[in-house]
Every structure is written in C-alpha cells, then in structure tokens.
Amino acid sequence: MLDKYVELLKNGEIVAFPTETVYGLGADAWNPSAIKKVFKQKGRPSDNPLIVHICSAEMVEDFAREIPDGARKLMERFWPGPLTMIFKKKPEVLDIITAGLDSVALRWPKHPLSQELIAQTGPLVAPSANSSGKPSPTKGEHVREDFGEHFPVIDAGETDIGLESTVLDMSTEPYQIYRPGAISAEEISEIIHKKVAVAKPSTEDTAAKSPGTKYTHYSPHATVKWLEGNPQKAQTNALYLLHSLKLQQSNDNIIEYDGNYQQMAHELYDRFRQADHEKLDTIWIEPLEKKDLSNPYVQALQNRISKAAG
Ligand code: TXA
Ligand code: MG
C-alpha cells in the first residue's frame, strides 16, 4: 500500500502521512530540494524550523550531537509517541531544516503507517500538513482541502490525539517546553528528576529560541472567543464548545464535552474547519478551568485556543 508513496519520497517529492497527533507533510530529510517543496507547499516562512521524524534509536545519532541521559530516559518511556525533543545538531544536518539554529528537533511517531513509511524511506522532515495559518489536519480530507484533491495523502482516517506533539528543548538547561502536547511537563519531570519549565508564549525570547511560536497558527476564519458567563440562549451562526456548561436548548452547533478534554482535543481542529464550512461567524469556547490544568490535554488546549483567539 505504501510503495507508491515510498517511491515519490525517494524521488524528492512530498507526501502527507498520518501520525498519532496530526497529519505530517513528509520530505526526505537529506534532500534540500525536496524540503524546499515543503516550505513552498505550506507557504511556511523559512525561519521556522522543521521536526525530523525517525523510527529507530540509530537514526537519532545521525542528527543529534549530544544526547543527555535524561533524553535517553524520555525516549525509553515516551517514544514512539507525541514528544518532540530538541538537541544540539550535528554539522551535517541541513540548514534548511533548522533555519540556521544550532539545534535539531526529533520525533519518533507512533502511528504504524508512519513507522512503516520511515523504515522504508529513512528520516523525513514533517511539519503539520496544512497551509500555514490554517488548523493542523486531523483527517486526510483536511489535507486535500488545503493542498487540492489530487495531493498525495496516505489517508488513514482521523488521527488519534488531534493536537501536535509536546516540543521539549533539551539542547540547553534548564529544559523548556515550547509547545504543550499530550505529554506534560510533570510527566517529563518525573522521569528525568529535573524541573521542566513551560516557555511563556508570545515573548521575544521564546520566539528566538523556537520561531514557530511567534506565528498565529490554528486560526479558522470564524472568530474564536472565550465565552463569558452562562448565556441563556445560543446565537445562531455560532459554534459552542463547552466542557461543563449546559445550554437550555440543544442543536448541532452546541457541543458538550462533559469534562472529556481528550475528546475536545481530538476534535478541536475539525470543529474549527466545520465552522468555516458552515460559514459561522463565531466559535465560543468555555474557558478552561484552572483546576484542570494538571491535565495535559487542558494545557495543550489552552495553548492552541489562546493562539486562535489571538
Ligand atoms: O505533532 C507534531 O509535532 C506534528 C506531526 C506531523 O509530527 N508536526 C508538527 O510540526 O507540528 P510543525 O512544523 O507544524 O511544528 C514544529 C514546531 C514549530 O513550532 C517549530 O518552530 C518548532 O517545532 N521547532 C522545530 N525545530 C526546532 C528547533 N530546532 N528549535 C526550536 N523549535 C523548533
Ligand atoms: Mg504546524
């Protein structure tokens, strides 16, 4: 089933493939002209570095110059899985991948098809397979929506997690998280016995260290807003995403998650796209509870929704 796609990738073409987080837009990590196509296809600024996707411990050694002990423990515990780790890079890693930084981001994805693919092609760079500025794709059809009906997509239906991986910088201490995901700072700290900070988004320092954080991702056309109070009546032409509130009426555009944040994370980007298909004006989201912030999905949702709400 993968033969055609392996062939394309080996020939320097780009292909979208499923991971357990979101769909990635793959290109051969050793082929600069293939990687150029990734930036062009997405309309991605060239100062935003890419994650290299691998599928073995040996492949790590081809990219990372220094691997701290803590990182080895995290690999053991969380790879394959939704954790991206940033290391000091080897000199031979292509500059186009790292946007001139002295570090490289690595991830071993869990989806069986991504592993099978990388085993046959070798390491692949893969940003999320959306046009820059759009929500990340969690379905094959989202990729085709952005890149056209005939774009090569290894379509495996919905991705499992629905939000992008945790990005953890291990290239300098103290270790920092630039992007919260399904694996939390607490879980990481527990394994490495060190405190891990979560970088403040939208600061100059964070933007310099992880350029992707300065771009407003994830935004649908509809305006995303935090809901204030408990409205008696839902607006027409709006989508409501509620984790604990209940509205009096019920309709297809009032979605109640009843505390199931994992499901909310799983669906968020699809709901954003749905709102745009229906040409809705506003997406109202119930503010997440501070008391639930120990839940990694709540941290990740807070980060993505805040960005979308600008
Ligand atoms: O779940 C995911 O991580 C998905 C799937 C496809 O694996 N990929 C993904 O890639 O979300 P992308 O390119 O959309 O986001 C990568 C983030 C960007 O914010 C980028 O700036 C940051 O990782 N990044 C990559 N390399 C970096 C580096 N060397 N130093 C700091 N930040 C880096
Ligand atoms: Mg992205």
XYZ file of C-alpha atoms and ligand atoms in Angstrom:
344
model
C 0.000 0.000 0.000
C 2.885 2.357 0.753
C 5.026 1.506 -2.300
C 3.810 4.387 -4.426
C 4.448 6.897 -1.629
C 7.880 5.497 -0.792
C 8.773 5.890 -4.464
C 7.579 9.505 -4.512
C 9.549 10.381 -1.367
C 12.696 8.700 -2.641
C 12.327 10.740 -5.831
C 12.326 14.007 -3.909
C 8.559 14.538 -3.871
C 6.424 15.436 -0.832
C 3.677 13.231 0.638
C 1.247 13.709 3.538
C 1.088 10.862 6.052
C -0.761 10.147 9.309
C 0.868 10.346 12.729
C -0.873 9.833 16.055
C -1.029 13.650 16.568
C -1.857 15.270 13.208
C -1.009 14.573 9.538
C 2.556 15.445 8.575
C 3.885 16.728 5.238
C 6.885 14.489 4.617
C 10.076 15.014 2.655
C 13.452 13.235 2.628
C 15.480 14.818 5.444
C 18.692 14.608 3.376
C 17.278 16.210 0.212
C 17.289 20.039 0.279
C 15.229 20.484 -2.879
C 12.520 18.147 -1.517
C 12.470 20.139 1.730
C 12.128 23.386 -0.224
C 8.920 21.975 -1.674
C 7.545 21.551 1.859
C 8.026 25.254 2.646
C 6.535 26.232 -0.708
C 3.507 23.944 -0.413
C 2.638 25.244 3.048
C 3.574 28.877 2.446
C 5.762 28.477 5.524
C 8.259 31.201 6.491
C 11.798 29.910 6.009
C 12.805 30.925 9.561
C 10.506 28.259 11.049
C 12.476 25.012 11.564
C 11.132 21.507 10.890
C 10.905 18.354 13.007
C 12.817 15.329 11.690
C 10.769 12.132 12.067
C 12.718 8.971 12.728
C 11.921 5.362 13.614
C 14.963 3.969 15.422
C 17.491 4.893 18.093
C 20.288 4.723 15.478
C 18.655 7.465 13.430
C 18.876 9.812 16.435
C 22.652 9.577 16.307
C 22.680 10.795 12.694
C 21.209 14.160 13.735
C 21.947 14.822 17.429
C 25.441 15.854 18.522
C 24.766 15.478 22.247
C 22.118 13.310 23.875
C 21.695 13.971 27.612
C 20.950 10.989 29.862
C 17.543 12.436 30.623
C 16.696 12.350 26.927
C 17.577 8.664 26.742
C 15.170 8.005 29.590
C 12.444 10.006 27.878
C 12.978 8.094 24.618
C 12.636 4.844 26.511
C 9.424 5.979 28.178
C 7.651 8.075 25.517
C 8.958 7.003 22.084
C 7.339 6.187 19.821
C 4.887 8.907 20.833
C 3.821 12.563 20.881
C 7.069 14.014 22.257
C 9.481 16.068 20.129
C 12.933 16.611 21.606
C 15.388 19.305 20.525
C 19.113 18.510 20.613
C 22.338 20.222 19.602
C 22.669 19.297 15.944
C 25.394 17.540 14.022
C 27.101 19.800 11.449
C 25.816 17.725 8.522
C 22.138 18.372 9.341
C 20.775 20.578 6.550
C 20.404 24.286 7.409
C 17.064 24.436 5.641
C 15.681 22.078 8.330
C 16.956 24.005 11.331
C 16.520 27.534 9.942
C 20.106 28.258 10.895
C 19.694 27.280 14.578
C 22.367 25.110 16.204
C 19.708 22.582 17.241
C 17.500 19.972 15.615
C 14.065 18.672 16.639
C 13.468 14.890 16.540
C 10.359 12.774 16.974
C 9.581 9.068 16.627
C 5.861 8.955 15.766
C 3.625 6.163 16.972
C 1.223 5.644 14.079
C 2.111 2.253 12.499
C 1.896 3.667 8.961
C 4.319 6.484 9.773
C 6.766 3.968 11.207
C 6.432 1.657 8.218
C 6.935 4.598 5.877
C 10.052 5.961 7.606
C 11.533 2.466 7.835
C 11.409 2.379 4.026
C 12.365 5.967 3.186
C 14.724 6.931 6.007
C 14.195 10.039 8.136
C 11.547 12.504 6.973
C 11.039 16.138 7.881
C 7.351 16.686 8.549
C 5.586 19.840 9.615
C 1.824 19.591 10.013
C 0.288 19.096 6.536
C -1.795 22.288 6.472
C -1.374 25.604 4.693
C 0.452 27.949 7.072
C -2.051 29.688 9.318
C -4.753 27.008 8.967
C -5.557 24.492 11.712
C -3.445 21.333 11.566
C -5.054 18.447 9.659
C -6.528 15.589 11.660
C -8.147 13.875 8.662
C -6.919 13.046 5.152
C -9.689 15.268 3.771
C -8.284 18.281 5.660
C -5.024 17.880 3.757
C -6.875 17.705 0.438
C -8.897 20.765 1.456
C -5.673 22.780 1.796
C -3.495 21.208 -0.922
C -6.027 20.044 -3.519
C -7.964 16.891 -4.387
C -5.002 15.221 -6.123
C -2.350 15.818 -3.484
C -0.717 12.518 -2.395
C -2.050 11.654 1.079
C -1.683 8.352 2.888
C -5.223 8.514 4.235
C -5.813 6.598 7.462
C -8.891 8.491 8.636
C -8.849 10.507 11.855
C -5.689 10.909 13.873
C -5.830 9.748 17.450
C -4.715 12.731 19.572
C -5.671 15.655 17.338
C -3.171 18.233 18.703
C 0.528 18.480 17.833
C 3.293 16.885 19.901
C 4.875 18.359 23.014
C 8.055 20.216 21.956
C 10.797 19.955 24.593
C 14.159 21.692 24.248
C 16.960 19.535 25.678
C 19.757 21.378 23.909
C 20.358 23.730 26.861
C 19.484 23.651 30.551
C 17.087 24.344 32.103
C 14.992 22.225 29.747
C 11.941 24.032 28.410
C 8.682 23.178 26.728
C 7.887 25.440 23.762
C 4.633 23.748 22.835
C 2.498 21.774 25.302
C 1.047 18.496 23.991
C -0.286 15.184 25.245
C 2.859 14.602 27.344
C 3.044 17.128 30.175
C 5.919 18.904 31.947
C 5.011 16.957 35.096
C 5.299 13.571 33.355
C 8.656 14.602 31.877
C 9.996 15.899 35.219
C 9.061 12.671 36.909
C 11.217 10.658 34.511
C 14.283 12.909 34.421
C 14.113 14.147 38.029
C 14.582 17.740 36.911
C 12.213 20.661 36.756
C 10.988 21.481 33.274
C 9.740 24.990 32.511
C 6.958 25.829 30.107
C 8.164 28.764 27.986
C 5.932 31.819 28.005
C 4.304 32.084 24.589
C 4.490 35.376 22.655
C 7.714 36.646 24.197
C 10.753 37.654 22.146
C 12.956 35.173 23.943
C 10.678 32.232 23.167
C 10.298 33.368 19.548
C 14.082 33.500 19.122
C 14.536 30.001 20.501
C 11.540 28.405 18.765
C 10.463 30.590 15.841
C 7.213 28.680 15.256
C 5.785 30.049 18.495
C 5.551 33.568 17.072
C 3.182 32.679 14.261
C -0.563 32.676 14.844
C -1.425 29.149 13.923
C -4.571 27.262 14.215
C -6.987 30.006 13.254
C -10.178 29.380 11.376
C -11.909 32.264 9.530
C -14.567 32.359 12.231
C -13.582 34.445 15.245
C -12.600 32.275 18.199
C -13.683 33.775 21.535
C -13.729 32.702 25.134
C -17.299 32.521 26.386
C -18.223 34.937 29.168
C -20.764 33.874 31.756
C -23.501 31.401 31.022
C -25.585 32.573 28.082
C -29.287 31.787 28.271
C -29.663 31.445 24.555
C -27.220 30.360 21.872
C -26.562 32.730 18.977
C -27.417 31.462 15.557
C -24.400 31.428 13.257
C -22.074 30.389 16.087
C -20.478 27.166 17.287
C -20.260 26.462 21.027
C -17.613 24.183 22.526
C -18.469 23.551 26.176
C -16.645 21.342 28.640
C -19.004 21.694 31.607
C -21.733 24.274 30.892
C -25.068 23.165 29.517
C -27.239 25.432 27.396
C -31.024 25.236 27.672
C -31.594 24.468 24.037
C -29.758 21.882 22.053
C -28.662 21.969 18.427
C -25.893 20.578 16.251
C -23.702 23.606 16.897
C -23.654 23.249 20.667
C -21.067 20.644 21.558
C -20.889 19.468 25.174
C -17.794 17.529 26.200
C -18.830 16.936 29.793
C -15.261 17.052 31.123
C -13.877 14.862 28.348
C -10.937 17.093 27.391
C -9.263 14.315 25.445
C -12.251 14.212 23.101
C -12.237 18.005 22.878
C -8.555 17.916 21.859
C -9.268 15.121 19.395
C -11.975 17.195 17.651
C -10.848 20.807 18.077
C -9.294 21.388 14.663
C -12.060 19.510 12.870
C -14.624 21.703 14.666
C -12.697 24.811 13.582
C -12.851 23.641 9.988
C -16.519 22.676 10.345
C -17.333 26.232 11.493
C -15.698 27.571 8.336
C -17.598 25.173 6.074
C -20.821 26.344 7.651
C -19.674 29.967 7.337
C -20.283 30.603 11.030
C -19.171 33.949 12.480
C -18.016 32.922 15.924
C -16.685 29.922 17.807
C -17.446 30.381 21.504
C -15.327 28.286 23.823
C -15.985 27.862 27.519
C -12.862 28.994 29.446
C -10.890 26.002 30.694
C -10.779 25.533 34.456
C -7.532 26.457 36.219
C -8.078 23.480 38.494
C -7.922 21.161 35.477
C -4.543 22.488 34.291
C -2.744 19.409 35.566
C -4.425 17.553 32.705
C -2.004 17.649 29.720
C -4.885 17.953 27.268
C -6.116 21.055 29.110
C -2.650 22.649 28.902
C -2.436 21.881 25.196
C -5.992 23.105 24.536
C -5.339 26.313 26.486
C -2.253 26.991 24.340
C -3.953 26.320 20.970
C -7.231 28.101 21.776
C -5.441 31.164 23.197
C -3.458 31.404 19.965
C -6.566 31.010 17.833
C -8.381 33.613 19.945
C -5.395 35.900 19.328
O 2.820 16.502 16.250
C 3.673 17.094 15.581
O 4.717 17.553 16.076
C 3.412 17.268 14.079
C 3.444 15.878 13.417
C 3.332 15.923 11.925
O 4.592 15.185 13.844
N 4.377 18.150 13.474
C 4.351 19.494 13.696
O 5.327 20.210 13.025
O 3.532 20.037 14.426
P 5.278 21.807 12.842
O 6.345 22.126 11.886
O 3.900 22.212 12.477
O 5.681 22.357 14.263
C 7.011 22.208 14.728
C 7.329 23.194 15.816
C 7.410 24.618 15.293
O 6.811 25.487 16.234
C 8.912 24.867 15.193
O 9.249 26.227 15.353
C 9.450 24.016 16.347
O 8.611 22.871 16.357
N 10.849 23.602 16.098
C 11.330 22.762 15.152
N 12.671 22.658 15.221
C 13.079 23.445 16.239
C 14.343 23.771 16.810
N 15.479 23.268 16.336
N 14.368 24.632 17.860
C 13.229 25.157 18.347
N 11.988 24.896 17.860
C 11.914 24.044 16.813
Mg 2.234 23.273 12.176
